[in-house]
Amino acid sequence: MTSLQRQAVFHLIVTTACLVAVIALLVITKRPLASLAGFALIALTGFRSFRERGSRRPLYDERDDQINRRAGVISYQVFWVCFVAWGVALTMAFQKRAAVPIEYIAPAVWVAMWLVVTVRAVAILALDRASLAQAGGGAR
Amino acid sequence: MSGAPFTNEIRRLRFSRGEMTQEELARRVGVTRQTIIALEANRYVPSLLLAMRIAKVFEKPVEEVFLLHEEGPS
């Protein structure tokens, strides 16, 4: 497993924990806006997943860089489609009131961040797997 | 045989060089083993720098290690 794959797995663990925290807070507090505090766990993605001291092997190379960039493009494409869809849905739902309640706007920021991190991590693992699919992992 | 327009002889050359492992080749050219696996499966096109490093390990010209199978503009 390369450094990029490890990072992607770590990000998936963080985003899953984040989702669990939001749902748990929602159940416990029964206040949707308060439960959004669970999204603070996304900050953990700023940490490195594993220490890789003492390794003499390359941990990140040009192929990882290419996968990382493609995954970034995919995640922002998904984000943009969802962002536009959310905007259209809010417009259609609240056009007669001329104002969108804050509880529909605030979560969008954190959900968008969560979505980008999650989709990016999944895309990294999928693209990596796809590029190795024909070779088989056990090849010498 | 893959239908890829860009193939390589890395696997054959590895075995002709005393069965050099993917790990050993990866270490010598400074990439991960996964990249060597992807290269041998013709699932990844390397940078010019990496292609030249690999050719240097096998002491061959780049065009003997990497093969282009399409008619392009000359």
Tab-separated table of C-alpha atoms in Angstrom:
chain	number	residue	atom	x	y	z
A	1	MET	CA	0.000	0.000	0.000
A	2	THR	CA	1.435	3.364	-1.006
A	3	SER	CA	1.407	6.507	1.095
A	4	LEU	CA	-1.430	7.901	-1.040
A	5	GLN	CA	-3.596	4.819	-0.504
A	6	ARG	CA	-2.969	4.910	3.244
A	7	GLN	CA	-3.933	8.549	3.323
A	8	ALA	CA	-7.143	7.793	1.386
A	9	VAL	CA	-8.079	4.990	3.786
A	10	PHE	CA	-7.399	7.299	6.742
A	11	HIS	CA	-9.608	10.007	5.211
A	12	LEU	CA	-12.404	7.488	4.697
A	13	ILE	CA	-12.141	6.442	8.345
A	14	VAL	CA	-12.314	10.108	9.421
A	15	THR	CA	-15.309	10.928	7.212
A	16	THR	CA	-17.123	7.799	8.401
A	17	ALA	CA	-16.435	8.736	12.017
A	18	CYS	CA	-17.641	12.232	11.207
A	19	LEU	CA	-20.925	10.903	9.841
A	20	VAL	CA	-21.394	8.657	12.872
A	21	ALA	CA	-20.715	11.631	15.185
A	22	VAL	CA	-23.276	13.826	13.400
A	23	ILE	CA	-25.938	11.109	13.535
A	24	ALA	CA	-25.146	10.361	17.212
A	25	LEU	CA	-25.374	14.057	18.130
A	26	LEU	CA	-28.644	14.338	16.229
A	27	VAL	CA	-30.107	11.404	18.162
A	28	ILE	CA	-28.771	12.638	21.515
A	29	THR	CA	-29.452	16.388	21.255
A	30	LYS	CA	-32.372	16.223	18.810
A	31	ARG	CA	-31.145	19.549	17.480
A	32	PRO	CA	-30.099	19.375	13.801
A	33	LEU	CA	-27.946	22.506	13.894
A	34	ALA	CA	-26.119	21.393	17.052
A	35	SER	CA	-25.403	17.997	15.537
A	36	LEU	CA	-23.380	19.701	12.815
A	37	ALA	CA	-20.602	20.036	15.399
A	38	GLY	CA	-19.731	16.465	14.441
A	39	PHE	CA	-18.312	17.795	11.195
A	40	ALA	CA	-15.437	19.262	13.228
A	41	LEU	CA	-13.867	15.808	13.034
A	42	ILE	CA	-12.977	16.566	9.396
A	43	ALA	CA	-10.100	18.580	10.839
A	44	LEU	CA	-8.415	15.236	11.571
A	45	THR	CA	-7.708	14.873	7.850
A	46	GLY	CA	-4.992	17.460	8.376
A	47	PHE	CA	-2.917	14.891	10.236
A	48	ARG	CA	-0.803	12.258	8.584
A	49	SER	CA	-2.262	8.799	8.837
A	50	PHE	CA	0.786	6.709	9.643
A	51	ARG	CA	4.377	7.266	10.552
A	52	GLU	CA	6.639	5.991	7.837
A	53	ARG	CA	10.026	6.391	9.432
A	54	GLY	CA	12.878	4.174	8.407
A	55	SER	CA	11.368	3.116	5.108
A	56	ARG	CA	13.894	3.197	2.276
A	57	ARG	CA	11.288	2.552	-0.386
A	58	PRO	CA	9.679	5.401	-2.308
A	59	LEU	CA	6.272	6.093	-0.799
A	60	TYR	CA	4.892	8.508	-3.370
A	61	ASP	CA	5.729	8.764	-7.047
A	62	GLU	CA	4.508	10.209	-10.345
A	63	ARG	CA	1.710	7.652	-10.721
A	64	ASP	CA	0.383	8.542	-7.264
A	65	ASP	CA	0.554	12.181	-8.255
A	66	GLN	CA	-1.476	11.500	-11.405
A	67	ILE	CA	-4.073	9.505	-9.442
A	68	ASN	CA	-4.239	12.258	-6.820
A	69	ARG	CA	-4.895	14.921	-9.448
A	70	ARG	CA	-7.563	12.849	-11.224
A	71	ALA	CA	-9.270	12.094	-7.908
A	72	GLY	CA	-9.251	15.809	-7.131
A	73	VAL	CA	-10.965	16.595	-10.427
A	74	ILE	CA	-13.576	13.867	-9.861
A	75	SER	CA	-14.321	15.050	-6.319
A	76	TYR	CA	-14.840	18.647	-7.422
A	77	GLN	CA	-17.038	17.525	-10.317
A	78	VAL	CA	-19.246	15.617	-7.869
A	79	PHE	CA	-19.195	18.577	-5.485
A	80	TRP	CA	-20.210	20.993	-8.242
A	81	VAL	CA	-23.112	18.839	-9.447
A	82	CYS	CA	-24.383	18.487	-5.852
A	83	PHE	CA	-23.848	22.208	-5.186
A	84	VAL	CA	-25.882	23.213	-8.244
A	85	ALA	CA	-28.577	20.633	-7.469
A	86	TRP	CA	-28.816	21.937	-3.868
A	87	GLY	CA	-29.059	25.514	-5.127
A	88	VAL	CA	-31.788	24.643	-7.609
A	89	ALA	CA	-33.697	22.643	-4.994
A	90	LEU	CA	-33.560	25.542	-2.494
A	91	THR	CA	-34.643	28.019	-5.145
A	92	MET	CA	-37.598	25.871	-6.122
A	93	ALA	CA	-38.574	25.245	-2.502
A	94	PHE	CA	-38.293	28.807	-1.223
A	95	GLN	CA	-38.896	31.008	-4.243
A	96	LYS	CA	-42.178	32.337	-2.883
A	97	ARG	CA	-40.650	33.327	0.475
A	98	ALA	CA	-37.713	35.146	-1.188
A	99	ALA	CA	-35.356	33.988	1.582
A	100	VAL	CA	-33.741	30.676	2.428
A	101	PRO	CA	-33.601	29.793	6.154
A	102	ILE	CA	-30.081	29.625	7.585
A	103	GLU	CA	-30.516	25.999	8.650
A	104	TYR	CA	-30.546	25.062	4.960
A	105	ILE	CA	-27.419	27.079	4.145
A	106	ALA	CA	-25.062	26.402	7.072
A	107	PRO	CA	-24.915	22.612	6.751
A	108	ALA	CA	-24.134	22.885	3.041
A	109	VAL	CA	-20.622	24.157	3.779
A	110	TRP	CA	-19.660	21.234	6.004
A	111	VAL	CA	-21.490	18.641	3.935
A	112	ALA	CA	-19.679	19.941	0.855
A	113	MET	CA	-16.304	19.583	2.592
A	114	TRP	CA	-17.240	16.109	3.782
A	115	LEU	CA	-18.340	15.177	0.270
A	116	VAL	CA	-15.118	16.398	-1.357
A	117	VAL	CA	-12.889	14.534	1.117
A	118	THR	CA	-14.940	11.339	0.881
A	119	VAL	CA	-15.287	11.255	-2.901
A	120	ARG	CA	-11.608	12.070	-3.318
A	121	ALA	CA	-10.569	9.199	-1.037
A	122	VAL	CA	-12.888	6.734	-2.794
A	123	ALA	CA	-11.677	7.924	-6.210
A	124	ILE	CA	-8.024	7.468	-5.197
A	125	LEU	CA	-8.643	3.875	-4.115
A	126	ALA	CA	-10.772	3.126	-7.210
A	127	LEU	CA	-8.299	4.639	-9.682
A	128	ASP	CA	-5.406	2.859	-8.023
A	129	ARG	CA	-7.244	-0.449	-8.121
A	130	ALA	CA	-8.244	0.103	-11.753
A	131	SER	CA	-4.658	0.674	-12.844
A	132	LEU	CA	-3.552	-2.561	-11.196
A	133	ALA	CA	-6.597	-4.619	-12.164
A	134	GLN	CA	-5.065	-6.397	-15.151
A	135	ALA	CA	-1.738	-7.111	-13.505
A	136	GLY	CA	-2.829	-8.812	-10.302
A	137	GLY	CA	-1.271	-7.905	-6.983
A	138	GLY	CA	0.859	-11.007	-6.667
A	139	ALA	CA	2.975	-10.496	-9.767
A	140	ARG	CA	6.701	-10.694	-9.200
B	1	MET	CA	-1.030	-9.308	-26.135
B	2	SER	CA	-2.484	-6.008	-25.123
B	3	GLY	CA	-4.050	-3.698	-27.696
B	4	ALA	CA	-2.455	-0.704	-26.030
B	5	PRO	CA	-0.684	1.736	-28.364
B	6	PHE	CA	2.176	2.028	-25.886
B	7	THR	CA	3.714	-1.150	-24.529
B	8	ASN	CA	6.990	-2.099	-22.931
B	9	GLU	CA	9.424	-4.928	-22.469
B	10	ILE	CA	10.022	-4.373	-18.772
B	11	ARG	CA	8.820	-7.758	-17.630
B	12	ARG	CA	10.909	-9.629	-20.205
B	13	LEU	CA	13.966	-7.523	-19.450
B	14	ARG	CA	13.579	-8.070	-15.712
B	15	PHE	CA	13.657	-11.805	-16.145
B	16	SER	CA	16.569	-11.637	-18.564
B	17	ARG	CA	18.455	-9.688	-15.886
B	18	GLY	CA	18.662	-12.499	-13.382
B	19	GLU	CA	14.972	-12.371	-12.491
B	20	MET	CA	15.132	-8.899	-11.037
B	21	THR	CA	12.086	-8.389	-8.835
B	22	GLN	CA	9.561	-5.583	-9.280
B	23	GLU	CA	10.577	-4.335	-5.854
B	24	GLU	CA	14.237	-4.148	-6.866
B	25	LEU	CA	13.456	-2.313	-10.108
B	26	ALA	CA	11.116	0.061	-8.268
B	27	ARG	CA	13.802	0.844	-5.722
B	28	ARG	CA	16.421	1.468	-8.406
B	29	VAL	CA	14.281	3.902	-10.394
B	30	GLY	CA	12.692	5.561	-7.364
B	31	VAL	CA	9.028	4.595	-7.689
B	32	THR	CA	6.628	2.319	-5.834
B	33	ARG	CA	6.212	-1.339	-6.763
B	34	GLN	CA	2.617	-0.591	-7.742
B	35	THR	CA	3.897	1.681	-10.495
B	36	ILE	CA	6.040	-1.117	-11.923
B	37	ILE	CA	3.014	-3.437	-11.789
B	38	ALA	CA	0.882	-0.851	-13.626
B	39	LEU	CA	3.643	-0.299	-16.203
B	40	GLU	CA	4.012	-4.002	-16.956
B	41	ALA	CA	0.253	-4.267	-17.419
B	42	ASN	CA	0.357	-1.313	-19.833
B	43	ARG	CA	-2.001	0.560	-17.543
B	44	TYR	CA	0.277	3.506	-16.994
B	45	VAL	CA	2.341	5.654	-19.348
B	46	PRO	CA	5.488	6.828	-17.558
B	47	SER	CA	7.069	10.242	-17.691
B	48	LEU	CA	10.081	10.660	-19.941
B	49	LEU	CA	12.298	10.819	-16.880
B	50	LEU	CA	11.037	7.513	-15.503
B	51	ALA	CA	11.226	5.861	-18.931
B	52	MET	CA	14.858	6.913	-19.253
B	53	ARG	CA	15.681	5.735	-15.740
B	54	ILE	CA	14.181	2.319	-16.476
B	55	ALA	CA	16.041	2.079	-19.776
B	56	LYS	CA	19.262	2.986	-17.968
B	57	VAL	CA	18.779	0.179	-15.451
B	58	PHE	CA	18.497	-2.317	-18.310
B	59	GLU	CA	21.320	-0.613	-20.252
B	60	LYS	CA	19.086	-0.324	-23.322
B	61	PRO	CA	17.910	2.610	-25.434
B	62	VAL	CA	14.465	3.872	-24.415
B	63	GLU	CA	12.922	2.753	-27.724
B	64	GLU	CA	13.959	-0.849	-27.031
B	65	VAL	CA	12.204	-0.826	-23.690
B	66	PHE	CA	9.111	1.180	-24.650
B	67	LEU	CA	7.292	0.567	-27.924
B	68	LEU	CA	4.807	2.807	-29.732
B	69	HIS	CA	2.346	0.881	-31.902
B	70	GLU	CA	0.499	3.635	-33.711
B	71	GLU	CA	1.061	5.675	-36.812
B	72	GLY	CA	1.432	9.222	-35.652
B	73	PRO	CA	2.378	12.501	-37.317
B	74	SER	CA	6.028	12.510	-38.298
